[in-house]
Short mmCIF file of C-alpha atoms in Angstrom, two decimals:
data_model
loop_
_atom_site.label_atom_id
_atom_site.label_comp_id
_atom_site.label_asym_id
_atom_site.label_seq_id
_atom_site.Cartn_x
_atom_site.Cartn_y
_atom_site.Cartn_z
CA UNK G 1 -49.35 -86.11 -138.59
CA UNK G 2 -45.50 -85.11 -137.73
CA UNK G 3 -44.89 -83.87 -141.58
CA UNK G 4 -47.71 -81.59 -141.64
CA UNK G 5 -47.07 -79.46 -138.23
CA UNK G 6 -44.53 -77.23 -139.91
CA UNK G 7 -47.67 -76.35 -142.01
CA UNK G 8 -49.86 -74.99 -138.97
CA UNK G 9 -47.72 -73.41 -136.36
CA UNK G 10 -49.67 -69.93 -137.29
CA UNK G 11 -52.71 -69.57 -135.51
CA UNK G 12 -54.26 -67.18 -138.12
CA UNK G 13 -52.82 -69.98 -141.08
CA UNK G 14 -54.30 -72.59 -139.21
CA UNK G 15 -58.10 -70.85 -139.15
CA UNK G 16 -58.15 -70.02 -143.03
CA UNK G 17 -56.88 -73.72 -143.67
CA UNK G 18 -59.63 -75.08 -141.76
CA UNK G 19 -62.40 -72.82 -143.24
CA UNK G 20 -60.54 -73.94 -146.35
CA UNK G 21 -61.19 -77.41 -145.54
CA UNK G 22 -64.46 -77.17 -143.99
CA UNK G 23 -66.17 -75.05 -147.28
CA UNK G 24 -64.10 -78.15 -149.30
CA UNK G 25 -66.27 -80.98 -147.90
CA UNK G 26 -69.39 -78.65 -148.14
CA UNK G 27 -69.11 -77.95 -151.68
CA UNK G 28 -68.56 -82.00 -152.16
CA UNK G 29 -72.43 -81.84 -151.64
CA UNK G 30 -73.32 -78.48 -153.02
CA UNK G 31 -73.75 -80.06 -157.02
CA UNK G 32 -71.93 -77.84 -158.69
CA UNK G 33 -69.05 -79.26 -160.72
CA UNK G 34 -68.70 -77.27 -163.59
CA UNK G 35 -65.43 -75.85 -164.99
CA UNK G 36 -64.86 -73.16 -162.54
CA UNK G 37 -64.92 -76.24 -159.85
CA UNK G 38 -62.38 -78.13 -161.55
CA UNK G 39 -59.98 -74.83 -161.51
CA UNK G 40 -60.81 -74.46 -157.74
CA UNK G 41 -59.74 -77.87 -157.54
CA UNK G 42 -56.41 -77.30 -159.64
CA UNK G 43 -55.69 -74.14 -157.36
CA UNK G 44 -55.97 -76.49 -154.04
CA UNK G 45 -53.55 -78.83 -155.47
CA UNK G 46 -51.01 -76.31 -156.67
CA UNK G 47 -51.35 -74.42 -153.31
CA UNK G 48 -50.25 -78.11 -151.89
CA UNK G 49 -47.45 -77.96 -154.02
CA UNK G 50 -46.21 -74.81 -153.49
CA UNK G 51 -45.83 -74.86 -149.78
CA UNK G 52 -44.33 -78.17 -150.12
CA UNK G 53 -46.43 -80.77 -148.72
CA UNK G 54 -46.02 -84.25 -149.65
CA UNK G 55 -48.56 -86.29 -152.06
CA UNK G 56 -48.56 -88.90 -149.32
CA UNK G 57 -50.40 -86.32 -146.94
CA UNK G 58 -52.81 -85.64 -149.54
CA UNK G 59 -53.87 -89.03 -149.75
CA UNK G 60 -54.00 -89.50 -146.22
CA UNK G 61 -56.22 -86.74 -145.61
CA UNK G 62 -58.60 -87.90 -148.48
CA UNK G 63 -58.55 -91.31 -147.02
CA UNK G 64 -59.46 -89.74 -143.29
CA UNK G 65 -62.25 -87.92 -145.05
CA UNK G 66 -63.78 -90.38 -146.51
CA UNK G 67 -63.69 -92.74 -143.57
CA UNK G 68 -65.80 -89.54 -141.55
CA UNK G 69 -68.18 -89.39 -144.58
CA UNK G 70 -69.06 -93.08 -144.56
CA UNK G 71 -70.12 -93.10 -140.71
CA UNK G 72 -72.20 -90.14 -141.03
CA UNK G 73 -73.60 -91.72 -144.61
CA UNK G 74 -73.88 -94.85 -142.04
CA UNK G 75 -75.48 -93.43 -139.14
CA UNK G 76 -77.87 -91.13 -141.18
CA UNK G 77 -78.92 -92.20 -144.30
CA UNK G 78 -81.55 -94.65 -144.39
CA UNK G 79 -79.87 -98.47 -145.07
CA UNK G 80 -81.79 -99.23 -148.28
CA UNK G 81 -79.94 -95.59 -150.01
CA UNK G 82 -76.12 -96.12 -148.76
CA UNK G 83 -75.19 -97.92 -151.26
CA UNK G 84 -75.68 -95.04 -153.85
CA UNK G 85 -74.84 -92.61 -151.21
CA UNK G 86 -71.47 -94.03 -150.51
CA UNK G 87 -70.71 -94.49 -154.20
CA UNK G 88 -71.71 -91.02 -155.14
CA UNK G 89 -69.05 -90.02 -152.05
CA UNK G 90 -66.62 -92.11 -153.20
CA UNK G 91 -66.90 -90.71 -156.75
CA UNK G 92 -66.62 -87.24 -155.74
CA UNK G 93 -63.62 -87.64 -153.81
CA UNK G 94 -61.87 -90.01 -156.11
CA UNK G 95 -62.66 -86.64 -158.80
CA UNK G 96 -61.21 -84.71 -156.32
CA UNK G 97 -57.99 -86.55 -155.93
CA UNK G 98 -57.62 -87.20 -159.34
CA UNK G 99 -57.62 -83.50 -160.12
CA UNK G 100 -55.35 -82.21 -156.98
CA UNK G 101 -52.69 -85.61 -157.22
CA UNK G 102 -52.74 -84.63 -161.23
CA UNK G 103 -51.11 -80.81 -160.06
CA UNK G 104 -48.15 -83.25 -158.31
CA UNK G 105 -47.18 -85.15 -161.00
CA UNK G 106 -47.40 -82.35 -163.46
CA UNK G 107 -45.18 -80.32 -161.04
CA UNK G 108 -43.06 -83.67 -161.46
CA UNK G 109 -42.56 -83.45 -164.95
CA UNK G 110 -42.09 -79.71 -165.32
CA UNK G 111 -39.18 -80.04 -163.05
CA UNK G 112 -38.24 -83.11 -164.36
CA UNK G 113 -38.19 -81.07 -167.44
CA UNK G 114 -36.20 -78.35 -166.60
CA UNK G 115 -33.70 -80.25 -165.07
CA UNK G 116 -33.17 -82.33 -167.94
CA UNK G 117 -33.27 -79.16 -170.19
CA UNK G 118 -30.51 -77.97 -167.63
CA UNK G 119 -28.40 -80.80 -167.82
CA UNK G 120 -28.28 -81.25 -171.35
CA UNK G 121 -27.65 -77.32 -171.90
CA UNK G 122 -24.20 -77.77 -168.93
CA UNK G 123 -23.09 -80.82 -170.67
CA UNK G 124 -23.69 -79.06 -174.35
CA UNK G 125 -21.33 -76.23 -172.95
CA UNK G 126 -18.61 -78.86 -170.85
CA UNK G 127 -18.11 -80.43 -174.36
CA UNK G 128 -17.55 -76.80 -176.26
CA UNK G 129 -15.39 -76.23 -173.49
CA UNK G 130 -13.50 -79.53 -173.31
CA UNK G 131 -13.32 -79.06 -177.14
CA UNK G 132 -12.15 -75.73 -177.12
CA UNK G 133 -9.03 -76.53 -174.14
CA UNK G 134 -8.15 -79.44 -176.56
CA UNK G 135 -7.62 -77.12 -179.79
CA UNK G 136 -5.63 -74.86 -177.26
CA UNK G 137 -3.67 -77.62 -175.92
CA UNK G 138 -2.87 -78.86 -179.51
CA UNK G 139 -1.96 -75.40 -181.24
CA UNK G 140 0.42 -75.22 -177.77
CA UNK G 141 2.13 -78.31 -178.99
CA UNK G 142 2.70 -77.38 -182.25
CA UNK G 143 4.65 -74.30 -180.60
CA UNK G 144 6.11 -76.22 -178.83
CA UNK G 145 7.10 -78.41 -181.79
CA UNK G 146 8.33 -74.96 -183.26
CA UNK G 147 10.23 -73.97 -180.57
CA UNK G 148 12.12 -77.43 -180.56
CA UNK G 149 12.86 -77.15 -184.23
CA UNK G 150 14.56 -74.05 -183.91
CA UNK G 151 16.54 -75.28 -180.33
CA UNK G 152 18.01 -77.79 -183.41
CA UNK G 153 19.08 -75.49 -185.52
CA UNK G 154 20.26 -73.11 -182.85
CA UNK G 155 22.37 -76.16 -181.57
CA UNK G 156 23.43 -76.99 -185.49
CA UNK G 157 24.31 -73.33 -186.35
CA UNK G 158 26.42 -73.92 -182.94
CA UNK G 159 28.60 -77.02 -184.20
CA UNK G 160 29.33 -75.13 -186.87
CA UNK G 161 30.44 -72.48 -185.13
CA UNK G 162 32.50 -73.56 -183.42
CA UNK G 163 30.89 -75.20 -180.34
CA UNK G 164 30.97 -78.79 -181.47
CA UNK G 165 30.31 -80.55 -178.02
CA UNK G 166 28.07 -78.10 -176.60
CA UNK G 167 26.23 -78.04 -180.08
CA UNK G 168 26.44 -81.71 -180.57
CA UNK G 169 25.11 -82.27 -176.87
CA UNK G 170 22.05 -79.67 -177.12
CA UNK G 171 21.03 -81.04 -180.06
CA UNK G 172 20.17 -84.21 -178.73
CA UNK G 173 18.80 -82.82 -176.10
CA UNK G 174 16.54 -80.73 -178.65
CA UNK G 175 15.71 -83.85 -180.64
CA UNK G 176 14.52 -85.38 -177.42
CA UNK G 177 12.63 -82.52 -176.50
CA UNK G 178 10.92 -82.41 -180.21
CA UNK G 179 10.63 -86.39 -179.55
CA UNK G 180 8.33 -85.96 -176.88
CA UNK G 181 6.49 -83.40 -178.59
CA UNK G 182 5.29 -85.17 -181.23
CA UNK G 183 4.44 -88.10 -179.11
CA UNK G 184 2.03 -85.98 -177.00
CA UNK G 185 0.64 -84.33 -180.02
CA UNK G 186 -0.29 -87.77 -181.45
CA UNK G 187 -1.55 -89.05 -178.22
CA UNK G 188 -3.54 -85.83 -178.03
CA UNK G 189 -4.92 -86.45 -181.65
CA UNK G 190 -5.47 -89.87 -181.03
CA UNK G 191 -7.03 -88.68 -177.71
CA UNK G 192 -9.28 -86.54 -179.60
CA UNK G 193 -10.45 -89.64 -181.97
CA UNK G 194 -11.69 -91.70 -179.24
CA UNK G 195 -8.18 -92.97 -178.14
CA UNK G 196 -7.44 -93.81 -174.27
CA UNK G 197 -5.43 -91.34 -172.17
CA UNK G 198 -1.61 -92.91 -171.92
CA UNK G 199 -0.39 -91.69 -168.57
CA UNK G 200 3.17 -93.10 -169.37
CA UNK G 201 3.65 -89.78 -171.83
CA UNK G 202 3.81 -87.66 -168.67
CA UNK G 203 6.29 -89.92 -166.91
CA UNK G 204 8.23 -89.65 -170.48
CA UNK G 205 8.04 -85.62 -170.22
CA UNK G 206 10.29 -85.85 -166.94
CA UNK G 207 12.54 -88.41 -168.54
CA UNK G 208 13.35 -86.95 -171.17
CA UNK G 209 13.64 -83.31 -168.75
CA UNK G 210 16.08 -85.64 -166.69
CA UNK G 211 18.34 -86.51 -169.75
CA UNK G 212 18.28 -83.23 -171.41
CA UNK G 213 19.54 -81.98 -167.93
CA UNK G 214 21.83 -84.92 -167.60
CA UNK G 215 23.42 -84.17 -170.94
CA UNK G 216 24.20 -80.22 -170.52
CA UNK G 217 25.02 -81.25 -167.20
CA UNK G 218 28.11 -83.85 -168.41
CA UNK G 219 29.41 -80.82 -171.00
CA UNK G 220 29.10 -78.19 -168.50
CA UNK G 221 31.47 -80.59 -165.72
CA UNK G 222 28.56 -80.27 -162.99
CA UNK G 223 29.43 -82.09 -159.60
CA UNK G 224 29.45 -85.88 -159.93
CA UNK G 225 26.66 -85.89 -157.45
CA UNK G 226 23.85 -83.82 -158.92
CA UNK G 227 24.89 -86.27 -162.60
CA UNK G 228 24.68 -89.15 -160.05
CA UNK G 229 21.17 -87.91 -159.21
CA UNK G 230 20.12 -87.06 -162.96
CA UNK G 231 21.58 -90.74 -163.56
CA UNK G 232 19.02 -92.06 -160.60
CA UNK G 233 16.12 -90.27 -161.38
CA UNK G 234 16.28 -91.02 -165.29
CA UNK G 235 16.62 -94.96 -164.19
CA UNK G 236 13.87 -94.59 -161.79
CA UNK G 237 11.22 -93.32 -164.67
CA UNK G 238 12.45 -94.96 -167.22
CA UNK G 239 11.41 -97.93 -164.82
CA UNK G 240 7.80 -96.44 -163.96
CA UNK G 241 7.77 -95.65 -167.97
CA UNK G 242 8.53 -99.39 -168.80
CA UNK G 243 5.94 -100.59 -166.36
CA UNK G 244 3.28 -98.05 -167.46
CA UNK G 245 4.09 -99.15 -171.20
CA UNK G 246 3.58 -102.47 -170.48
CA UNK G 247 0.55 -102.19 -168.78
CA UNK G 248 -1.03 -100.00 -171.39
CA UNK G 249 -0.47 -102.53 -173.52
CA UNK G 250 3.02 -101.34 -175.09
CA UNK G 251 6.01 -102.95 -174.76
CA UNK G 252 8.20 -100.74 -177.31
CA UNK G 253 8.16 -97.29 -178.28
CA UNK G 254 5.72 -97.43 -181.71
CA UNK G 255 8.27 -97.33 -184.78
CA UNK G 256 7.91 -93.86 -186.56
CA UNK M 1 -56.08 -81.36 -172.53
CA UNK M 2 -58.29 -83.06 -170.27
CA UNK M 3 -61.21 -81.24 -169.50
CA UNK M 4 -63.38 -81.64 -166.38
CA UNK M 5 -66.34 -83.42 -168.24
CA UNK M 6 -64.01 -85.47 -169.42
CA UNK M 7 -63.05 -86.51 -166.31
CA UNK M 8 -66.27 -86.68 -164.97
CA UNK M 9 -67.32 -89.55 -167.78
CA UNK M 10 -64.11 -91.63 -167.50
CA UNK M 11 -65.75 -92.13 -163.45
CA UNK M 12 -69.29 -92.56 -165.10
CA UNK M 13 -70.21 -89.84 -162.22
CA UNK M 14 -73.85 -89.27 -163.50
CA UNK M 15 -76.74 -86.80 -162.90
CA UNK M 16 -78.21 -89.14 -160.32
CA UNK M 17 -74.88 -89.15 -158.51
CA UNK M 18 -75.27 -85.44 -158.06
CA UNK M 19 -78.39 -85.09 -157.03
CA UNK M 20 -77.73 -87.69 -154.37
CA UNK M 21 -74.75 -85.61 -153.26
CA UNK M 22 -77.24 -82.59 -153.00
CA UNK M 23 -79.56 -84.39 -150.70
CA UNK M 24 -76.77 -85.23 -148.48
CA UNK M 25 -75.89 -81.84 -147.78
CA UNK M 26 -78.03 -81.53 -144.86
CA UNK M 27 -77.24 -84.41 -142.79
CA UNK M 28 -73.02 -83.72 -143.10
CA UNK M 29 -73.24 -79.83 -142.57
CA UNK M 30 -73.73 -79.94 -138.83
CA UNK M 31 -71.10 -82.38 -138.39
CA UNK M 32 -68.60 -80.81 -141.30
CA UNK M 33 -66.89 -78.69 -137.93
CA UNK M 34 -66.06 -81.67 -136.16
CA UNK M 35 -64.34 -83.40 -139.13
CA UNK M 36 -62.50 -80.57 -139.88
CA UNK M 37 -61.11 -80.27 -136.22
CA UNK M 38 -60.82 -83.70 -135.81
CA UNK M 39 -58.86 -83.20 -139.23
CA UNK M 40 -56.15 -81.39 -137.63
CA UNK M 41 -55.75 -83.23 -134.55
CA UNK M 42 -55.21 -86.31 -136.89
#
């Protein structure tokens, strides 16, 4: 059989197997199945295991004996005792793959076991994990929420000082920036409760980048180009934006 | 767990069964080498 060569390329492996096997089909006839015959049996099958072979062959090889064993029960056993001599045979080697398939499937379920034990204990720490990047993606928010709060006042404090277009200008820009903010940090809430992931916050991030830039760009007198640019790439995303708010089911910004 | 008697019942393998093994012990020893090397020519 091709799946059993690997097995018996050594030429001292090969002997011990088949003094293995021929002391097996001896002791099928030797009448002593007691306890310590049922371990022998358990050893067999976990020796099977261990190096690998398939059930299949196991059954095979049980099937071959028992084919041998009924001609020689055929050609020398009187007719009128085959009958009981074939079904004591049979019963032997039916116990005998009973015991040996039994070390397969309980080799099954341990690592049937261990793999689920495995699984659950990676996805157990994913979802601590996934948990524990969400709290540190939310406190980062609220910095940022922080930090835009006090761009504001910076810009106020500004106006006041002074700087009214520059001040006037940031501050927009700030209240854009603390817009978006506190959009993500409800989506991520929301997120958090069960909520679907809206993609069309991240094109909103580089919108509102674009008119922030676009604003300090128009106080500082930048070259009509690079504003003509800003100008391009806010009408671009605002256009992916609209299209990904409409197809996430949103066709206006949520009222506050 | 399942012991071997146990085993042994649920196949009703019986006494008789045994014994009838035992007295077939001398007409499949001389041929037990040729099974086995016919077993791994198979």
């Amino acid at each position: 059989m091709p799946g059993t060569a690997r097995f018996l390329e050594d030429d001292v492996r090969l002997a011990r197997l088949r003094q293995s096997h021929h002391d097996w089909i001896l002791n099928l006839f030797k009448g002593t199945f007691d306890e310590s015959y049922h371990k022998r049996l358990q050893r067999i099958g976990h020796a099977h295991v261990r190096i690998g072979l398939a059930a299949h062959y196991v059954y095979a090889a049980m099937n071959f004996i028992r084919e041998r064993l009924r001609l020689i029960i055929d050609d020398e056993v009187d007719s009128e005792l085959q009958a009981n001599a074939l079904r004591a045979v049979n019963k032997i080697l039916d116990l005998n793959l009973d015991v040996i398939a039994r070390t397969y499937h309980e080799e099954e379920l341990r690592r049937v076991f261990l793999t689920s034990k495995l699984d659950d204990a990676v996805i157990r720490f994913a979802h601590r994990f996934t948990f524990g990047l969400n709290m540190t993606l939310v406190i980062g928010l609220l910095g940022l929420s922080l930090g835009a709060v006090v761009m504001i006042v910076i810009d106020v404090v500004s106006v006041f000082s002074g700087q009214f277009e520059k001040g006037l200008i940031g501050a927009l820009g700030s209240l854009l920036v603390l817009w978006l903010v506190i959009e993500l940090l409800e989506a991520e809430i929301d997120r958090l409760r069960g909520g679907a992931f809206k993609l069309h916050l991240f094109v909103g991030v580089g919108l509102v980048a674009l008119i922030r830039e676009e604003l300090i760009s128009s106080i500082s007198h930048k070259d009509i180009t690079v504003q003509a640019l800003y100008i391009g790439g806010i009408l671009v995303l605002g256009f992916i934006s609209w299209l990904l708010s409409r197809s996430e089911g949103k066709n206006k910004v949520r009222p506050r | 767990m399942i012991t071997f008697r146990d085993i042994k019942d649920h196949y009703r393998f019986s006494e008789p069964e045994v014994e009838t093994l035992r007295h077939l012990l001398p007409r499949v020893e001389p041929p037990v080498g040729q099974i086995t090397d016919d077993f791994y020519i198979f």
